């Protein structure tokens, strides 16, 4: 790639980053209120700081303001990272590696940018009245929802009326869903059994070890179903 083309790309990406303006909302959202963030920030601790009700109200409002600004900032940055990634990434792109180099220039890790992109994409996938759910969910649940086998189902549930608590409970009670950061650790620990009515040959055992983590999860799920049917 010519030097001038490379400079042009870097300059365009830098302009995108610098032009982020929080006062221009991507999509209008409902205001985040005290009830929505009380399970994230322990607001009762504010009352331990002072007995002055006026100061408590000030600190409470300011805490909510901080959370609101931070959450919306994440969405704005997610939009930037997705736009740049889509422009430079993709199969057969002539800009291979340029996205990563651009992140380094801006002192941003690839994993951090990915977290922003995930939340932004999910934020844009839900209806207007449900966007606060995406803002309020911890990154653990964003990662879980973003998994290919979960995304469409959970987005549909959110858009049909499921609230934050219901989504969290659904994920927490779903055994086959494993956080990305814990896939390998969980599967090394869990994928060590053979159903009572099935015996694997050494050749099959070796093939199982070579499967990627998604296929291992699928195999374990189907083996459990087979075992239940044969009981």
GROMACS .gro file of C-alpha atoms in nm:
model
  231
    1UNK     CA    1   0.000   0.000   0.000
    2UNK     CA    2   0.136   0.343  -0.095
    3UNK     CA    3   0.261   0.566   0.186
    4UNK     CA    4   0.009   0.840   0.098
    5UNK     CA    5  -0.280   0.591   0.116
    6UNK     CA    6  -0.165   0.470   0.457
    7UNK     CA    7  -0.135   0.827   0.588
    8UNK     CA    8  -0.480   0.906   0.456
    9UNK     CA    9  -0.631   0.608   0.637
   10UNK     CA   10  -0.463   0.696   0.968
   11UNK     CA   11  -0.572   1.059   0.937
   12UNK     CA   12  -0.931   0.959   0.864
   13UNK     CA   13  -0.940   0.726   1.164
   14UNK     CA   14  -0.790   0.991   1.391
   15UNK     CA   15  -1.056   1.238   1.274
   16UNK     CA   16  -1.330   0.986   1.357
   17UNK     CA   17  -1.194   0.945   1.708
   18UNK     CA   18  -1.156   1.317   1.770
   19UNK     CA   19  -1.503   1.399   1.637
   20UNK     CA   20  -1.686   1.200   1.905
   21UNK     CA   21  -1.937   1.438   2.068
   22UNK     CA   22  -2.147   1.307   2.351
   23UNK     CA   23  -2.407   1.577   2.305
   24UNK     CA   24  -2.503   1.417   1.972
   25UNK     CA   25  -2.674   1.096   2.076
   26UNK     CA   26  -2.659   0.799   1.840
   27UNK     CA   27  -3.012   0.699   1.934
   28UNK     CA   28  -3.232   0.875   2.189
   29UNK     CA   29  -3.265   0.671   2.509
   30UNK     CA   30  -3.470   0.683   2.824
   31UNK     CA   31  -3.296   0.848   3.115
   32UNK     CA   32  -3.121   0.608   3.351
   33UNK     CA   33  -3.276   0.637   3.696
   34UNK     CA   34  -3.179   0.541   4.049
   35UNK     CA   35  -3.371   0.215   4.049
   36UNK     CA   36  -3.194   0.094   3.735
   37UNK     CA   37  -2.843   0.137   3.872
   38UNK     CA   38  -2.896   0.057   4.239
   39UNK     CA   39  -2.777  -0.302   4.186
   40UNK     CA   40  -2.458  -0.172   4.021
   41UNK     CA   41  -2.370   0.109   4.259
   42UNK     CA   42  -2.442   0.065   4.630
   43UNK     CA   43  -2.618   0.395   4.679
   44UNK     CA   44  -2.689   0.318   5.044
   45UNK     CA   45  -2.321   0.373   5.114
   46UNK     CA   46  -2.375   0.741   5.037
   47UNK     CA   47  -2.578   0.768   5.356
   48UNK     CA   48  -2.277   0.650   5.551
   49UNK     CA   49  -2.073   0.944   5.424
   50UNK     CA   50  -2.295   1.214   5.574
   51UNK     CA   51  -2.629   1.270   5.742
   52UNK     CA   52  -2.692   1.589   5.546
   53UNK     CA   53  -2.987   1.505   5.320
   54UNK     CA   54  -2.904   1.784   5.080
   55UNK     CA   55  -2.551   1.651   5.030
   56UNK     CA   56  -2.680   1.294   4.999
   57UNK     CA   57  -2.917   1.405   4.720
   58UNK     CA   58  -2.631   1.585   4.547
   59UNK     CA   59  -2.403   1.281   4.565
   60UNK     CA   60  -2.681   1.051   4.450
   61UNK     CA   61  -2.764   1.265   4.148
   62UNK     CA   62  -2.395   1.302   4.064
   63UNK     CA   63  -2.340   0.924   4.085
   64UNK     CA   64  -2.625   0.868   3.843
   65UNK     CA   65  -2.486   1.138   3.612
   66UNK     CA   66  -2.142   0.976   3.613
   67UNK     CA   67  -2.284   0.634   3.527
   68UNK     CA   68  -2.503   0.782   3.253
   69UNK     CA   69  -2.213   0.967   3.090
   70UNK     CA   70  -1.982   0.666   3.112
   71UNK     CA   71  -2.237   0.425   2.965
   72UNK     CA   72  -2.320   0.653   2.674
   73UNK     CA   73  -1.951   0.719   2.615
   74UNK     CA   74  -1.901   0.343   2.575
   75UNK     CA   75  -2.167   0.338   2.302
   76UNK     CA   76  -2.010   0.633   2.120
   77UNK     CA   77  -1.668   0.469   2.127
   78UNK     CA   78  -1.819   0.136   2.020
   79UNK     CA   79  -1.959   0.307   1.713
   80UNK     CA   80  -1.615   0.442   1.621
   81UNK     CA   81  -1.439   0.110   1.672
   82UNK     CA   82  -1.701  -0.075   1.468
   83UNK     CA   83  -1.686   0.177   1.183
   84UNK     CA   84  -1.307   0.152   1.166
   85UNK     CA   85  -1.309  -0.226   1.201
   86UNK     CA   86  -1.566  -0.264   0.923
   87UNK     CA   87  -1.367  -0.032   0.699
   88UNK     CA   88  -1.030  -0.199   0.753
   89UNK     CA   89  -1.126  -0.555   0.841
   90UNK     CA   90  -1.309  -0.825   0.659
   91UNK     CA   91  -1.202  -1.119   0.450
   92UNK     CA   92  -0.967  -1.024   0.168
   93UNK     CA   93  -0.916  -0.671   0.296
   94UNK     CA   94  -0.606  -0.496   0.161
   95UNK     CA   95  -0.563  -0.331   0.500
   96UNK     CA   96  -0.473  -0.646   0.693
   97UNK     CA   97  -0.325  -0.554   1.032
   98UNK     CA   98  -0.397  -0.183   0.993
   99UNK     CA   99  -0.686  -0.186   1.243
  100UNK     CA  100  -0.458  -0.328   1.514
  101UNK     CA  101  -0.186  -0.073   1.433
  102UNK     CA  102  -0.439   0.209   1.455
  103UNK     CA  103  -0.551   0.087   1.797
  104UNK     CA  104  -0.191   0.084   1.917
  105UNK     CA  105  -0.143   0.441   1.796
  106UNK     CA  106  -0.442   0.542   2.008
  107UNK     CA  107  -0.316   0.342   2.308
  108UNK     CA  108  -0.620   0.111   2.304
  109UNK     CA  109  -0.597  -0.267   2.341
  110UNK     CA  110  -0.770  -0.491   2.089
  111UNK     CA  111  -0.974  -0.658   2.365
  112UNK     CA  112  -1.097  -0.322   2.497
  113UNK     CA  113  -1.209  -0.214   2.151
  114UNK     CA  114  -1.387  -0.548   2.106
  115UNK     CA  115  -1.580  -0.499   2.430
  116UNK     CA  116  -1.696  -0.157   2.311
  117UNK     CA  117  -1.796  -0.298   1.971
  118UNK     CA  118  -1.997  -0.581   2.126
  119UNK     CA  119  -2.202  -0.349   2.346
  120UNK     CA  120  -2.260  -0.105   2.060
  121UNK     CA  121  -2.380  -0.381   1.826
  122UNK     CA  122  -2.618  -0.523   2.086
  123UNK     CA  123  -2.736  -0.170   2.173
  124UNK     CA  124  -2.833  -0.118   1.809
  125UNK     CA  125  -3.007  -0.457   1.794
  126UNK     CA  126  -3.270  -0.385   2.059
  127UNK     CA  127  -3.570  -0.155   2.045
  128UNK     CA  128  -3.557   0.201   2.173
  129UNK     CA  129  -3.732   0.127   2.500
  130UNK     CA  130  -3.492  -0.161   2.577
  131UNK     CA  131  -3.159   0.010   2.512
  132UNK     CA  132  -3.103   0.084   2.881
  133UNK     CA  133  -3.080  -0.292   2.944
  134UNK     CA  134  -2.769  -0.306   2.725
  135UNK     CA  135  -2.624  -0.001   2.899
  136UNK     CA  136  -2.678  -0.153   3.243
  137UNK     CA  137  -2.563  -0.512   3.186
  138UNK     CA  138  -2.214  -0.600   3.308
  139UNK     CA  139  -1.954  -0.698   3.049
  140UNK     CA  140  -1.984  -1.063   3.155
  141UNK     CA  141  -2.343  -1.074   3.031
  142UNK     CA  142  -2.266  -0.872   2.718
  143UNK     CA  143  -2.003  -1.135   2.626
  144UNK     CA  144  -2.249  -1.417   2.687
  145UNK     CA  145  -2.529  -1.257   2.485
  146UNK     CA  146  -2.285  -1.187   2.202
  147UNK     CA  147  -2.204  -1.558   2.158
  148UNK     CA  148  -2.334  -1.671   1.820
  149UNK     CA  149  -2.562  -1.940   1.964
  150UNK     CA  150  -2.722  -1.695   2.211
  151UNK     CA  151  -2.743  -1.359   2.037
  152UNK     CA  152  -3.060  -1.384   1.828
  153UNK     CA  153  -3.257  -1.565   2.095
  154UNK     CA  154  -3.177  -1.323   2.376
  155UNK     CA  155  -3.219  -1.011   2.162
  156UNK     CA  156  -3.562  -1.141   2.065
  157UNK     CA  157  -3.652  -1.196   2.431
  158UNK     CA  158  -3.540  -0.844   2.521
  159UNK     CA  159  -3.737  -0.690   2.237
  160UNK     CA  160  -4.046  -0.888   2.341
  161UNK     CA  161  -4.036  -0.744   2.691
  162UNK     CA  162  -3.782  -0.933   2.905
  163UNK     CA  163  -3.621  -0.705   3.164
  164UNK     CA  164  -3.262  -0.697   3.288
  165UNK     CA  165  -3.328  -0.925   3.586
  166UNK     CA  166  -3.497  -1.187   3.368
  167UNK     CA  167  -3.212  -1.186   3.115
  168UNK     CA  168  -2.951  -1.224   3.390
  169UNK     CA  169  -3.144  -1.512   3.549
  170UNK     CA  170  -3.186  -1.682   3.211
  171UNK     CA  171  -2.813  -1.670   3.147
  172UNK     CA  172  -2.715  -1.771   3.501
  173UNK     CA  173  -2.941  -2.078   3.484
  174UNK     CA  174  -2.830  -2.188   3.136
  175UNK     CA  175  -2.555  -2.446   3.188
  176UNK     CA  176  -2.443  -2.477   2.827
  177UNK     CA  177  -2.358  -2.107   2.802
  178UNK     CA  178  -1.998  -2.043   2.902
  179UNK     CA  179  -1.826  -1.702   2.921
  180UNK     CA  180  -1.570  -1.652   2.645
  181UNK     CA  181  -1.294  -1.591   2.897
  182UNK     CA  182  -1.375  -1.918   3.075
  183UNK     CA  183  -1.450  -2.152   2.784
  184UNK     CA  184  -1.123  -2.344   2.790
  185UNK     CA  185  -1.105  -2.358   3.169
  186UNK     CA  186  -1.463  -2.479   3.203
  187UNK     CA  187  -1.438  -2.736   2.930
  188UNK     CA  188  -1.114  -2.888   3.050
  189UNK     CA  189  -1.294  -2.942   3.379
  190UNK     CA  190  -1.634  -3.053   3.245
  191UNK     CA  191  -1.561  -3.250   2.929
  192UNK     CA  192  -1.421  -3.556   3.104
  193UNK     CA  193  -1.715  -3.793   3.114
  194UNK     CA  194  -1.860  -4.058   2.888
  195UNK     CA  195  -2.235  -4.125   2.889
  196UNK     CA  196  -2.329  -4.456   3.052
  197UNK     CA  197  -2.461  -4.607   2.733
  198UNK     CA  198  -2.185  -4.492   2.497
  199UNK     CA  199  -1.823  -4.603   2.478
  200UNK     CA  200  -1.579  -4.402   2.266
  201UNK     CA  201  -1.293  -4.562   2.080
  202UNK     CA  202  -0.945  -4.412   2.117
  203UNK     CA  203  -0.982  -4.271   1.765
  204UNK     CA  204  -1.299  -4.085   1.864
  205UNK     CA  205  -1.136  -3.962   2.184
  206UNK     CA  206  -0.852  -3.813   1.981
  207UNK     CA  207  -1.095  -3.645   1.744
  208UNK     CA  208  -1.284  -3.491   2.037
  209UNK     CA  209  -0.960  -3.339   2.168
  210UNK     CA  210  -0.907  -3.170   1.830
  211UNK     CA  211  -1.252  -3.007   1.819
  212UNK     CA  212  -1.278  -2.633   1.873
  213UNK     CA  213  -1.453  -2.514   2.189
  214UNK     CA  214  -1.790  -2.446   2.023
  215UNK     CA  215  -1.803  -2.799   1.879
  216UNK     CA  216  -1.705  -2.944   2.216
  217UNK     CA  217  -1.991  -2.754   2.379
  218UNK     CA  218  -2.233  -2.880   2.114
  219UNK     CA  219  -2.110  -3.238   2.150
  220UNK     CA  220  -2.147  -3.229   2.526
  221UNK     CA  221  -2.498  -3.091   2.496
  222UNK     CA  222  -2.608  -3.365   2.253
  223UNK     CA  223  -2.443  -3.642   2.457
  224UNK     CA  224  -2.635  -3.530   2.763
  225UNK     CA  225  -2.961  -3.544   2.566
  226UNK     CA  226  -2.880  -3.894   2.437
  227UNK     CA  227  -2.803  -4.013   2.787
  228UNK     CA  228  -3.132  -3.871   2.918
  229UNK     CA  229  -3.328  -4.043   2.638
  230UNK     CA  230  -3.170  -4.382   2.708
  231UNK     CA  231  -3.230  -4.378   3.084
   0.00000   0.00000   0.00000
